[in-house]
Coordinates of C-alpha atoms in Angstrom, one line a residue:
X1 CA -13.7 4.5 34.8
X2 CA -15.1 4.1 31.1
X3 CA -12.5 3.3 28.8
X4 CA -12.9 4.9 25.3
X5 CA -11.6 2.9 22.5
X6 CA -11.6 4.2 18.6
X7 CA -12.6 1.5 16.3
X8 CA -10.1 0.0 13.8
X9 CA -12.5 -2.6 12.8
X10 CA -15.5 -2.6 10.0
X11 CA -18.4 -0.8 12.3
X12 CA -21.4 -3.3 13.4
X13 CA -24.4 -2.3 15.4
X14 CA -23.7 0.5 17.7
X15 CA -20.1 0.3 16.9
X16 CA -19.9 -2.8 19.0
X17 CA -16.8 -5.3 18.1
X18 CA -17.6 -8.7 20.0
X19 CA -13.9 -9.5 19.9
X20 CA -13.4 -5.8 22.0
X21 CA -16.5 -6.6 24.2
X22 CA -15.0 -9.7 25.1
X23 CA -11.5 -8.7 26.4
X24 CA -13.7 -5.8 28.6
X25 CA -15.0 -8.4 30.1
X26 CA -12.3 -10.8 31.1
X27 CA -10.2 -7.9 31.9
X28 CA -12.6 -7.1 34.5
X29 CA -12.6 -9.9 35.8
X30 CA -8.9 -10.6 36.3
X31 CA -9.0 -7.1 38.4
X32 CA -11.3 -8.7 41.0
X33 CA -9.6 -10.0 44.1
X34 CA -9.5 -14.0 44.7
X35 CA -12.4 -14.8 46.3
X36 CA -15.0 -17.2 44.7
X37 CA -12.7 -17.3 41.8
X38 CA -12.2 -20.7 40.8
X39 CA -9.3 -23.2 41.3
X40 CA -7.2 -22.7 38.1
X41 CA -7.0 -25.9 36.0
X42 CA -10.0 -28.1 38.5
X43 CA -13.1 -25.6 38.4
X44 CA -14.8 -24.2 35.5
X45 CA -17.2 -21.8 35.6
X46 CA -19.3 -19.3 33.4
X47 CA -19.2 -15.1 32.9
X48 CA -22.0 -12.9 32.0
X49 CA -21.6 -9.0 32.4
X50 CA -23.7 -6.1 31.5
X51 CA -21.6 -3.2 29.2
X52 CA -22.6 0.6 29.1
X53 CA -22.2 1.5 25.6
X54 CA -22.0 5.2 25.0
X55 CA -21.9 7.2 21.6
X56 CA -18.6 9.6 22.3
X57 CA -20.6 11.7 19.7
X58 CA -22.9 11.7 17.4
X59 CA -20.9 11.7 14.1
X60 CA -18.1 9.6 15.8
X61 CA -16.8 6.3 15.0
X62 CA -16.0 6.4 18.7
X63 CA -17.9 4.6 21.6
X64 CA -17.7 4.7 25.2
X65 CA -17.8 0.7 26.8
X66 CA -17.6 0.5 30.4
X67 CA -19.1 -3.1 32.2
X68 CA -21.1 -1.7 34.8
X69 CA -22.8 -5.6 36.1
X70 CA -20.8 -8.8 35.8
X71 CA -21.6 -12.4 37.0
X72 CA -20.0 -15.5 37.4
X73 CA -21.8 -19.0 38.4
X74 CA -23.0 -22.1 36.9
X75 CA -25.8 -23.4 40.1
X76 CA -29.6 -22.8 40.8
X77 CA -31.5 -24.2 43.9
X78 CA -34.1 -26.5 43.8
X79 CA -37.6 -25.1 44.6
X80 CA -37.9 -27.0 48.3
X81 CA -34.9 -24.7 48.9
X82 CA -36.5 -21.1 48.1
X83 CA -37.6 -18.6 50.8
X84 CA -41.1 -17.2 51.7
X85 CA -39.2 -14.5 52.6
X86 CA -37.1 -13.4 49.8
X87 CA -33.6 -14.2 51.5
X88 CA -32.6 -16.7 49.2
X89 CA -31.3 -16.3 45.8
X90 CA -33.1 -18.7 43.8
X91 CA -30.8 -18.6 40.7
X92 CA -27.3 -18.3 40.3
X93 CA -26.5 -18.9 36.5
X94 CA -23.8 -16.0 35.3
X95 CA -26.7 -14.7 33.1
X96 CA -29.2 -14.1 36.1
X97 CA -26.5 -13.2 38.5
X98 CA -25.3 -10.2 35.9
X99 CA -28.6 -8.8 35.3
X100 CA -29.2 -8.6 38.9
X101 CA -26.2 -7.0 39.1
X102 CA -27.3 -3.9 36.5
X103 CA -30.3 -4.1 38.6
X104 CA -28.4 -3.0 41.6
X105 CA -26.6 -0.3 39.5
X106 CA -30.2 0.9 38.0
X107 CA -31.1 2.0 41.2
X108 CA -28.0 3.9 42.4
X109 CA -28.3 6.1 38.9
X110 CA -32.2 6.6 39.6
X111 CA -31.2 7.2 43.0
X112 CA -29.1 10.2 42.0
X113 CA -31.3 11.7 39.3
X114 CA -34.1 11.5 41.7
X115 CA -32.1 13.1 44.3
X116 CA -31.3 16.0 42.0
X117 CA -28.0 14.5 41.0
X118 CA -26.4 13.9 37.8
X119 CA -26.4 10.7 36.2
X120 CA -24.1 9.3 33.0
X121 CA -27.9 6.8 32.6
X122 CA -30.8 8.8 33.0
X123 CA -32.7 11.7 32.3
X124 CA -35.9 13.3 32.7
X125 CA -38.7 12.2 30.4
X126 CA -41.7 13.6 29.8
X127 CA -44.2 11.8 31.9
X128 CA -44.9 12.8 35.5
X129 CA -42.0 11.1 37.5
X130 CA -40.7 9.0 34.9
X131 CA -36.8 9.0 33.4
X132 CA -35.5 7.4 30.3
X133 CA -31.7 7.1 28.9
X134 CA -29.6 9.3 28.3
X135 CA -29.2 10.2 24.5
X136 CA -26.7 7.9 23.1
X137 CA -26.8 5.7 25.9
X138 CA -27.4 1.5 25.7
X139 CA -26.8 -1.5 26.8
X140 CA -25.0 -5.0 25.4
X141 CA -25.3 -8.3 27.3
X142 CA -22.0 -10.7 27.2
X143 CA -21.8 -13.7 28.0
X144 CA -19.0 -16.6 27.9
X145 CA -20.6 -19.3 26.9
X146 CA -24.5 -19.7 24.8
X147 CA -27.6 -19.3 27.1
X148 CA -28.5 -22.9 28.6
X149 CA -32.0 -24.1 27.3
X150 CA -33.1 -23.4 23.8
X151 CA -29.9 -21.8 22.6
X152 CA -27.4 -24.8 23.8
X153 CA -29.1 -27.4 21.5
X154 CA -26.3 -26.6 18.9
X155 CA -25.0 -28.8 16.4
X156 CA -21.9 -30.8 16.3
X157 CA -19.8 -29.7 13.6
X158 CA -16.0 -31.1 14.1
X159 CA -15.2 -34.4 14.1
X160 CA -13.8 -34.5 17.1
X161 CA -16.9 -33.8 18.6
X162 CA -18.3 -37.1 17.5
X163 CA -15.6 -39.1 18.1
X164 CA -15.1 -42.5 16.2
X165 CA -15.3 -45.8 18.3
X166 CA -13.8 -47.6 19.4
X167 CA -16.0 -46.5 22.6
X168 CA -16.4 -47.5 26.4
X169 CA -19.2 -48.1 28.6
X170 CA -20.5 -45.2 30.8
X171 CA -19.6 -47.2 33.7
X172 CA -15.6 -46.8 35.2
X173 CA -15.9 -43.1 34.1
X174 CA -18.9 -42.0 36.2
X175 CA -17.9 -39.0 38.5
X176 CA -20.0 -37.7 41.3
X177 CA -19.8 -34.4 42.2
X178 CA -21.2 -32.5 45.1
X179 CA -24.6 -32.9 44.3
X180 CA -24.3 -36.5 43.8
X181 CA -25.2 -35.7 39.8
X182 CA -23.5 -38.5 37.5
X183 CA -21.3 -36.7 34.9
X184 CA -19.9 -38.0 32.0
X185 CA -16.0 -37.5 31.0
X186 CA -14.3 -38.3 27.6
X187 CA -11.1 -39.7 28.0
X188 CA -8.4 -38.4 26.1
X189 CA -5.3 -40.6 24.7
X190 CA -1.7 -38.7 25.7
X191 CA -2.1 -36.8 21.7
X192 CA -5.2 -35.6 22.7
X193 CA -7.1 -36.9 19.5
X194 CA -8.5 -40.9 20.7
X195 CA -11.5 -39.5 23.0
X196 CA -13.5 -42.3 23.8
X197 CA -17.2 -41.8 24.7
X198 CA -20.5 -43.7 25.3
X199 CA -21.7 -46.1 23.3
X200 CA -25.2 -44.7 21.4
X201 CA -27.3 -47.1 23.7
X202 CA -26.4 -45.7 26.6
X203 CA -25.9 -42.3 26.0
X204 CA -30.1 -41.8 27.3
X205 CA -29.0 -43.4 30.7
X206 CA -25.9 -41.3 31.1
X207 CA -27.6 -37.6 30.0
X208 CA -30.2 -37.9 32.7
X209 CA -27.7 -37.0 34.7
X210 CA -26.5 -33.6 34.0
X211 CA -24.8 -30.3 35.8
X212 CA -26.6 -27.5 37.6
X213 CA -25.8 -25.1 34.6
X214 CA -28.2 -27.1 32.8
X215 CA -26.5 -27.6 29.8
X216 CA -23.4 -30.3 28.6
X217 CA -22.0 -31.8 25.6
X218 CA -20.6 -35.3 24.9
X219 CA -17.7 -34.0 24.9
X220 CA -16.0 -31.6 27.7
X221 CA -13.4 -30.1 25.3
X222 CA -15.4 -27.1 22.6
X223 CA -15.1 -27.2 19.1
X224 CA -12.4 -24.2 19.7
X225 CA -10.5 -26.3 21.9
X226 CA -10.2 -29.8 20.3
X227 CA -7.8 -29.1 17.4
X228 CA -5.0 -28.0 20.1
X229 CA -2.5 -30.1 21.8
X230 CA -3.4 -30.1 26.0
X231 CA 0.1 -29.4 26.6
X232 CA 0.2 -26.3 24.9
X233 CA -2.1 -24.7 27.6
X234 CA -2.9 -20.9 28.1
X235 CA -2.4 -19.1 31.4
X236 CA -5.3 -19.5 33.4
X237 CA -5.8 -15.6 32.9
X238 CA -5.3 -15.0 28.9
X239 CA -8.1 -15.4 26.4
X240 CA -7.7 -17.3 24.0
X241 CA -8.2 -16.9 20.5
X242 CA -9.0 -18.6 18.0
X243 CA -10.9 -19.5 14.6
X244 CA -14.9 -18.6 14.8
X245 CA -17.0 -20.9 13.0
X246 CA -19.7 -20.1 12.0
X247 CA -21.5 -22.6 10.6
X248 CA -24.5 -24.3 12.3
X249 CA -24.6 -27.1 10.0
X250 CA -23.5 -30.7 11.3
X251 CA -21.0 -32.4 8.9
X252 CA -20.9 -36.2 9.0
X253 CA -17.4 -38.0 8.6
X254 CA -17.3 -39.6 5.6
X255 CA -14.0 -41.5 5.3
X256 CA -12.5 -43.8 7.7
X257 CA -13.4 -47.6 9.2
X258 CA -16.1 -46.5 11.3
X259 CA -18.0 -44.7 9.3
X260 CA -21.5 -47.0 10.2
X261 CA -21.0 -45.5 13.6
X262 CA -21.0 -41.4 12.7
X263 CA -24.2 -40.4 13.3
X264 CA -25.0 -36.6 13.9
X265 CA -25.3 -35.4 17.3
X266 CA -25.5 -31.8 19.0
X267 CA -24.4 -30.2 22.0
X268 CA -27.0 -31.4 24.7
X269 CA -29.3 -29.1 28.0
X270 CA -29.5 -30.2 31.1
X271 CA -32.6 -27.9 31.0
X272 CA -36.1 -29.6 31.2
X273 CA -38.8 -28.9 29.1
X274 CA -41.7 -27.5 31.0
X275 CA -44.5 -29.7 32.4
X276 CA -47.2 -29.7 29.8
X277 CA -45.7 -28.9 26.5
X278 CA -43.9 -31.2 24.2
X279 CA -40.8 -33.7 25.4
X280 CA -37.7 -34.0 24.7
X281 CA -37.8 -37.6 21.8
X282 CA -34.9 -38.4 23.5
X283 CA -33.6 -40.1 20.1
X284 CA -30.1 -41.0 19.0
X285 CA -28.6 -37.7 17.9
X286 CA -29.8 -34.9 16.1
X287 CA -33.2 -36.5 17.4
X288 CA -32.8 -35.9 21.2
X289 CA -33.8 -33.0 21.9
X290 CA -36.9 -30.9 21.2
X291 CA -36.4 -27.1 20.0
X292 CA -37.9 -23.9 20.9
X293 CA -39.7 -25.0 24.0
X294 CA -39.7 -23.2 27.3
X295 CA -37.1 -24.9 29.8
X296 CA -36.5 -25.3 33.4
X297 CA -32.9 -25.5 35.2
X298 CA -32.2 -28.6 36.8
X299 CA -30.8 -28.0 40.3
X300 CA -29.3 -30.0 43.4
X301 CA -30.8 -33.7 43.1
X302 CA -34.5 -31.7 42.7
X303 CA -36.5 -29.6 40.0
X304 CA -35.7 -26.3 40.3
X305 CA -38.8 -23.2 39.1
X306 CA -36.2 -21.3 37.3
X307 CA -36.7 -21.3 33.6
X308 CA -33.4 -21.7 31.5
X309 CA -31.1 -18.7 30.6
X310 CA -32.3 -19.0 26.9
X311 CA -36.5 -18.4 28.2
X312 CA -35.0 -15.6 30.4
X313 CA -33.1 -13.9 27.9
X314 CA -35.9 -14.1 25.3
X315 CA -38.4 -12.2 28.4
X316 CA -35.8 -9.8 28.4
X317 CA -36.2 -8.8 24.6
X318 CA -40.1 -7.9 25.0
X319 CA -40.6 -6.7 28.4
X320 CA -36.9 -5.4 29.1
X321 CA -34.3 -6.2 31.6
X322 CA -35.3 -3.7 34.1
X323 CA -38.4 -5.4 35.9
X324 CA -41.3 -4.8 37.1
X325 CA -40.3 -2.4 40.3
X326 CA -38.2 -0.1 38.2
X327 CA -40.5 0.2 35.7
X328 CA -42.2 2.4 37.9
X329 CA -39.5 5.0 37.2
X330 CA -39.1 4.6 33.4
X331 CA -41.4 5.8 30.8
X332 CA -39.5 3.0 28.3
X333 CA -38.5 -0.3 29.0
X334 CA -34.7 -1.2 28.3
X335 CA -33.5 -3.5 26.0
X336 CA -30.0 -5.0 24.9
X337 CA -29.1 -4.1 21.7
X338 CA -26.5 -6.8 21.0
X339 CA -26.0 -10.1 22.9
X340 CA -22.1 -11.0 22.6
X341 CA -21.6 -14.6 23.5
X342 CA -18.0 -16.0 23.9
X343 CA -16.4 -18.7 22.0
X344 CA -17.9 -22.0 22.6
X345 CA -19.9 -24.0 20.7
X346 CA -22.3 -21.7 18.8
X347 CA -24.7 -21.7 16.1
X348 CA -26.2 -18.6 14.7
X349 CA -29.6 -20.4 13.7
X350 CA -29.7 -21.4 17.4
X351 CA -29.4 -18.3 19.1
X352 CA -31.8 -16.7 16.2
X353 CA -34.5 -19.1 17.4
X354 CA -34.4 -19.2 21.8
X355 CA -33.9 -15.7 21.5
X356 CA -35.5 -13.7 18.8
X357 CA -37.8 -15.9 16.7
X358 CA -40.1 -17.3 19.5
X359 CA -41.4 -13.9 20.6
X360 CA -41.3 -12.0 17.0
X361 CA -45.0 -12.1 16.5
X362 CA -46.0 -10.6 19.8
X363 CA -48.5 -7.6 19.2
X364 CA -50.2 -5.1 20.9
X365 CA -47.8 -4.0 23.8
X366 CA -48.7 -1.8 25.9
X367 CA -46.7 2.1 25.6
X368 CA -43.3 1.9 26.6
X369 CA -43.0 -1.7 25.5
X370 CA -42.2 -3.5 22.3
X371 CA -40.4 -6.2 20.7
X372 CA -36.5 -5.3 20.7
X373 CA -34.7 -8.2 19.5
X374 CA -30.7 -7.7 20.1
X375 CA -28.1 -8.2 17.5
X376 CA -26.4 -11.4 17.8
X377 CA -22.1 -11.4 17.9
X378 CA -19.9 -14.0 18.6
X379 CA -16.4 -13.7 20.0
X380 CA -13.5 -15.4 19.0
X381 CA -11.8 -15.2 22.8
X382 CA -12.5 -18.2 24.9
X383 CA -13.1 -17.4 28.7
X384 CA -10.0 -18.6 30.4
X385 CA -12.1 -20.3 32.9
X386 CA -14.2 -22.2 30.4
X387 CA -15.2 -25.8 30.9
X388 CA -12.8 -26.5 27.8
X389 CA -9.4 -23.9 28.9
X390 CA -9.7 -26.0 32.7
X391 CA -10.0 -29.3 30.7
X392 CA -6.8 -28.4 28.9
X393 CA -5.2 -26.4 31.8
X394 CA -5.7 -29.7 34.7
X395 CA -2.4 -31.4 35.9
X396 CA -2.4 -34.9 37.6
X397 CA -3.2 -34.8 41.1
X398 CA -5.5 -32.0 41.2
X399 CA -8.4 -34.5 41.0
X400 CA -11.8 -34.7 39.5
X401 CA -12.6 -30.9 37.7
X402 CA -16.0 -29.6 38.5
X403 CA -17.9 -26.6 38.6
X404 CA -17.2 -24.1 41.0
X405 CA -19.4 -24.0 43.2
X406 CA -19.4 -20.3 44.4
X407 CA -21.0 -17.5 42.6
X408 CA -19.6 -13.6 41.9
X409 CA -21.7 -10.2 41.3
X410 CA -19.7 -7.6 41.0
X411 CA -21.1 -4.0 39.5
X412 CA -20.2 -0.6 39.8
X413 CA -22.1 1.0 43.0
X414 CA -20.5 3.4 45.7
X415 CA -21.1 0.4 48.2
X416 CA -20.5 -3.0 48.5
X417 CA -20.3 -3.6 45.1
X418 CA -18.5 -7.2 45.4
X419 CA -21.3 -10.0 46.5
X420 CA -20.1 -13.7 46.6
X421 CA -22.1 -16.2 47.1
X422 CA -22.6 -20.2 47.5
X423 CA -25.9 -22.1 47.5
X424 CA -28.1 -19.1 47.8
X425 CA -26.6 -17.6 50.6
X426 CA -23.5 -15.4 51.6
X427 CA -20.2 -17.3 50.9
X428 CA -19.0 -18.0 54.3
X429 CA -21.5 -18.0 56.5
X430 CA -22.3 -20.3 59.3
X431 CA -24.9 -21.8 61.2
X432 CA -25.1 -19.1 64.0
X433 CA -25.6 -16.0 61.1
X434 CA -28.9 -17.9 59.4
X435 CA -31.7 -16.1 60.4
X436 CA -29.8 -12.5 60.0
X437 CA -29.2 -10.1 57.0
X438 CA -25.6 -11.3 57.4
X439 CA -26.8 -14.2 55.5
X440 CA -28.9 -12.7 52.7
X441 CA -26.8 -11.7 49.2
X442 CA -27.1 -8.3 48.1
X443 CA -28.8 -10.2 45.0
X444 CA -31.7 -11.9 46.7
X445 CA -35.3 -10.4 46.3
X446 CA -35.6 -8.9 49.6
X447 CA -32.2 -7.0 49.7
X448 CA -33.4 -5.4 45.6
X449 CA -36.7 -4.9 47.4
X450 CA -35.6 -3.0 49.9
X451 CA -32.7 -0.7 47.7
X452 CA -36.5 0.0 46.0
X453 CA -37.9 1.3 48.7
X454 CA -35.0 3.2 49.8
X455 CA -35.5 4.6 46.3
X456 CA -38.9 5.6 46.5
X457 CA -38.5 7.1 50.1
X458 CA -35.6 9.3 48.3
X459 CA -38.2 10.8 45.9
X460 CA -40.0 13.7 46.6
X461 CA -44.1 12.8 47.0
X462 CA -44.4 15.3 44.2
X463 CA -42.3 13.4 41.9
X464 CA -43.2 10.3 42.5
X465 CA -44.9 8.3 39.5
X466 CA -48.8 8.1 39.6
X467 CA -48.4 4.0 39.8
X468 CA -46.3 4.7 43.1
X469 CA -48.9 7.0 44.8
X470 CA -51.3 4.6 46.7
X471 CA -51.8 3.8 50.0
X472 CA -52.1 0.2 49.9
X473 CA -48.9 -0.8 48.5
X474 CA -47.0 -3.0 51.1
X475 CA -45.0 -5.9 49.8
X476 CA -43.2 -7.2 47.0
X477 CA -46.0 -8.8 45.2
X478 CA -48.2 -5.1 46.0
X479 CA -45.9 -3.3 44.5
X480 CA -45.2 -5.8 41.0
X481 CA -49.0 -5.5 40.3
X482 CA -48.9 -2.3 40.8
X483 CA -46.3 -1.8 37.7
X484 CA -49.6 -2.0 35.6
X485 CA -48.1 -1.4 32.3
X486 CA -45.2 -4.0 32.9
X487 CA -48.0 -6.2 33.9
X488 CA -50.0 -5.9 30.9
X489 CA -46.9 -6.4 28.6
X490 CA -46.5 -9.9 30.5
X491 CA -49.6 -10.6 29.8
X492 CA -49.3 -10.3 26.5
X493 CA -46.2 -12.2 25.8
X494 CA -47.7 -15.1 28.1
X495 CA -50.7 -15.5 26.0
X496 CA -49.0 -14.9 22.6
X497 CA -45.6 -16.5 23.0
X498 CA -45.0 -18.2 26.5
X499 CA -48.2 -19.8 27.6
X500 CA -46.4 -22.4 29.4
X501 CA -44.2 -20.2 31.6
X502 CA -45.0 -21.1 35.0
X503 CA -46.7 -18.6 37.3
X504 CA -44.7 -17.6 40.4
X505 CA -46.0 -18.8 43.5
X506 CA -47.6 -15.6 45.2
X507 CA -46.9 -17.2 48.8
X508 CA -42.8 -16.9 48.5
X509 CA -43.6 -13.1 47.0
X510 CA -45.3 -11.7 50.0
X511 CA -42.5 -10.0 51.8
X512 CA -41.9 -6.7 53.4

């Protein structure tokens, strides 16, 4: 049920407290069973959720949050893996797995309203067949950690995170994970303040070799998590608190022997810069990276089509987070109004630029579309199953941490609303079920296709929108086009903003 809290905090954008937003989230998931979870203290993993936010009343300092879609997961499948026939999901980043999620929930409430129910979502609007939000209603998009791609390039800004040599080679401090991907580990002296890293030579070798999430750091402990002594761990289910900074500015050590070896550096991306555009200079610090370019995940020992969380995110902000199929149904597209991100490292400049500032000048949208850049908030509560609380929380003998390699949805539909998943696929499943729906998550492209279609066979042929009405349409990629003013706005943001953004293959959309 929505829980209804009055605000004892200086208002922000739809009365939205990042801090509140936050605890929702890990609160929800702590409720969910065990399953997929990962192993306290050895796996890590990332949360994204989607939150109702509704206005208890118009003149009320009171809103109404509820998480209605949240997602856990850090992989993404390399394209040789992908399905022609939609039964695979493709990516499984928190970010992706949450909107998918909402998706899922989307449908249930047009579902209801088009069945002559009530819904807490949707209403009537004025077009033929079309609904749009309920007055009051929006939505916020958490997440635990900052977007991979564009939005991780973030400078370093403690000390700590550019630790002073004395340094060790790359090699003797190589782990492999299940992938086979290299990663790198700072080692940490029993007061948990000598960390010893790469040497600057080296560090090009050693970041070719990155995790599926698709972004790192040179460091595995955050900013946040640095200044505390490992022993004085949190319970593997607790936020943690503590100090936001702010600042996006890198400060350079000035005091202290080693001062000819403090160079600037920033938090790193796995995430590879599209095929076409400009490369990553791959310089010594502040140097490496390039900024504001359109990204691709790197997956399971291949290159992956899935653009980075940043890319995605920044889409989301012109076209909406609803799609193309369910724009069908809605005479506007839906935006987030806020973005809450977690404490990690962070910088406001950043998440400004992957987000916001790279589609700001798209023009002439087609109606129902526009540019809706979200309001920017960060928490001060660490996810307790951050790379950085695992790092803190490991004990000797539990071996080498890594990510966990399964993958939650969770959102709030009458059925099944628990999905776990692993590599694409159903977590659990064996040989003998490939081949079977038993297989398929309720996430993948074929399953959302057909909860569609199960939609549109619930509307009455009188109500159903004009775009809906022909003959012709038979799979996925029929109906997509056939979302013509989605389709336009795509256009539009391709040519003005995202040039680069790969097209999708149509032969692995053609499904029924």
């Amino acid at each position: 049920m929505p829980v209804c809290f009055p605000l004892h905090v200086p208002v922000r954008f739809n009365m939205v407290n990042a801090d509140e937003i936050a605890k929702l989230c890990y609160e929800r998931f702590k409720q969910l069973p065990r399953r997929g979870k990962p192993e306290p203290g050895r796996e890590w993993t990332l949360l994204a959720a989607v939150v109702k936010i509704t206005r208890c009343a118009a003149d009320s300092d009171t809103v109404e949050k509820e998480v209605v879609s949240l997602g856990t997961g850090t992989k993404c499948i390399g394209r040789t893996a992908m399905s022609p026939n939609g039964e695979v999901l493709n990516d499984s980043h928190a970010e992706v797995i949450a909107r998918r999620g909402c998706i899922r929930y989307l449908i249930q409430e047009l579902h209801r309203v088009v069945s002559g129910g009530d819904s807490s979502v949707f209403c009537q609007a004025d077009e033929q067949g079309k609904w749009r939000l309920q007055p009051g209603v929006s939505f916020l998009f958490f997440t635990s950690h900052t977007p991979c791609g564009d939005a991780a390039i973030v400078p370093m800004i403690d000390s700590q995170s550019q630790p002073c040599p004395p340094v060790t080679s790359v090699k003797g401090h190589e782990g492999t994970d299940a992938r086979g991907d290299l990663k790198r580990e700072a080692e940490e002296s029993s007061d948990g303040k000598n960390m010893k890293l790469p040497r600057l030579e080296e560090e090009e070798t050693a970041d070719k070799n990155l995790e599926d999430r698709g972004d790192t750091k040179q460091s595995f402990l955050s900013n946040s998590s640095t200044s505390e002594d490992p022993s004085q761990s949190h319970s593997a289910e607790t936020p943690v608190e503590t100090v936001s900074q702010d600042s996006a500015q890198p400060e350079m050590k000035t005091r202290g022997p080693c001062d000819s070896y403090q160079v600037p550096d920033i938090h790193r991306t796995g995430a590879k810069c599209v095929s076409g555009g400009p490369a990553d200079p791959l310089h010594p610090g502040m140097g490496y990276h390039s900024t504001g370019v359109l990204r691709v995940k790197p997956g399971r020992g291949e290159p992956t089509l899935s653009l980075s969380c940043s890319d995605k995110l920044a889409r989301w902000g012109v076209l909406g987070f609803q799609g193309a199929l369910l724009s069908h149904y809605l005479q506007e597209a839906l935006y987030f109004c806020t973005v809450v991100v977690g404490k990690c490292p962070y910088s406001q400049e950043a998440m400004q630029r992957a987000l916001v500032t790279r589609c700001s000048h798209v023009s002439d949208l087609p109606a129902g579309f526009s540019v809706c850049p979200p309001v920017l908030l960060q928490s001060s509560l660490e996810f307790p199953f951050s790379q950085a609380q695992t790092q803190l929380q490991h004990k000797a003998g539990q071996g080498r941490i890594s990510p966990c390699g399964a993958a939650i949805s969770w959102c709030n539909v009458m059925e099944q609303p628990l999905d776990v998943t692993a590599n694409g696929y159903k977590h659990g499943v064996t040989k003998k079920d490939f081949g079977t729906a038993n297989v398929r998550s309720l996430l993948c492209k074929l399953e959302l296709f057909h909860s569609f279609l199960s939609l549109v066979a619930a509307t009455e042929p009188s109500a159903l929108p004009d775009s809906l009405r022909r003959a012709e349409l038979q799979t996925y990629w029929d109906y997509k086009q056939a979302s013509q003013l989605f389709q336009q706005a795509w256009q539009k943001l391709h040519s003005q903003a995202f040039p680069l953004w790969p097209r999708s293959d149509r032969d692995l959309l053609l499904f029924h």
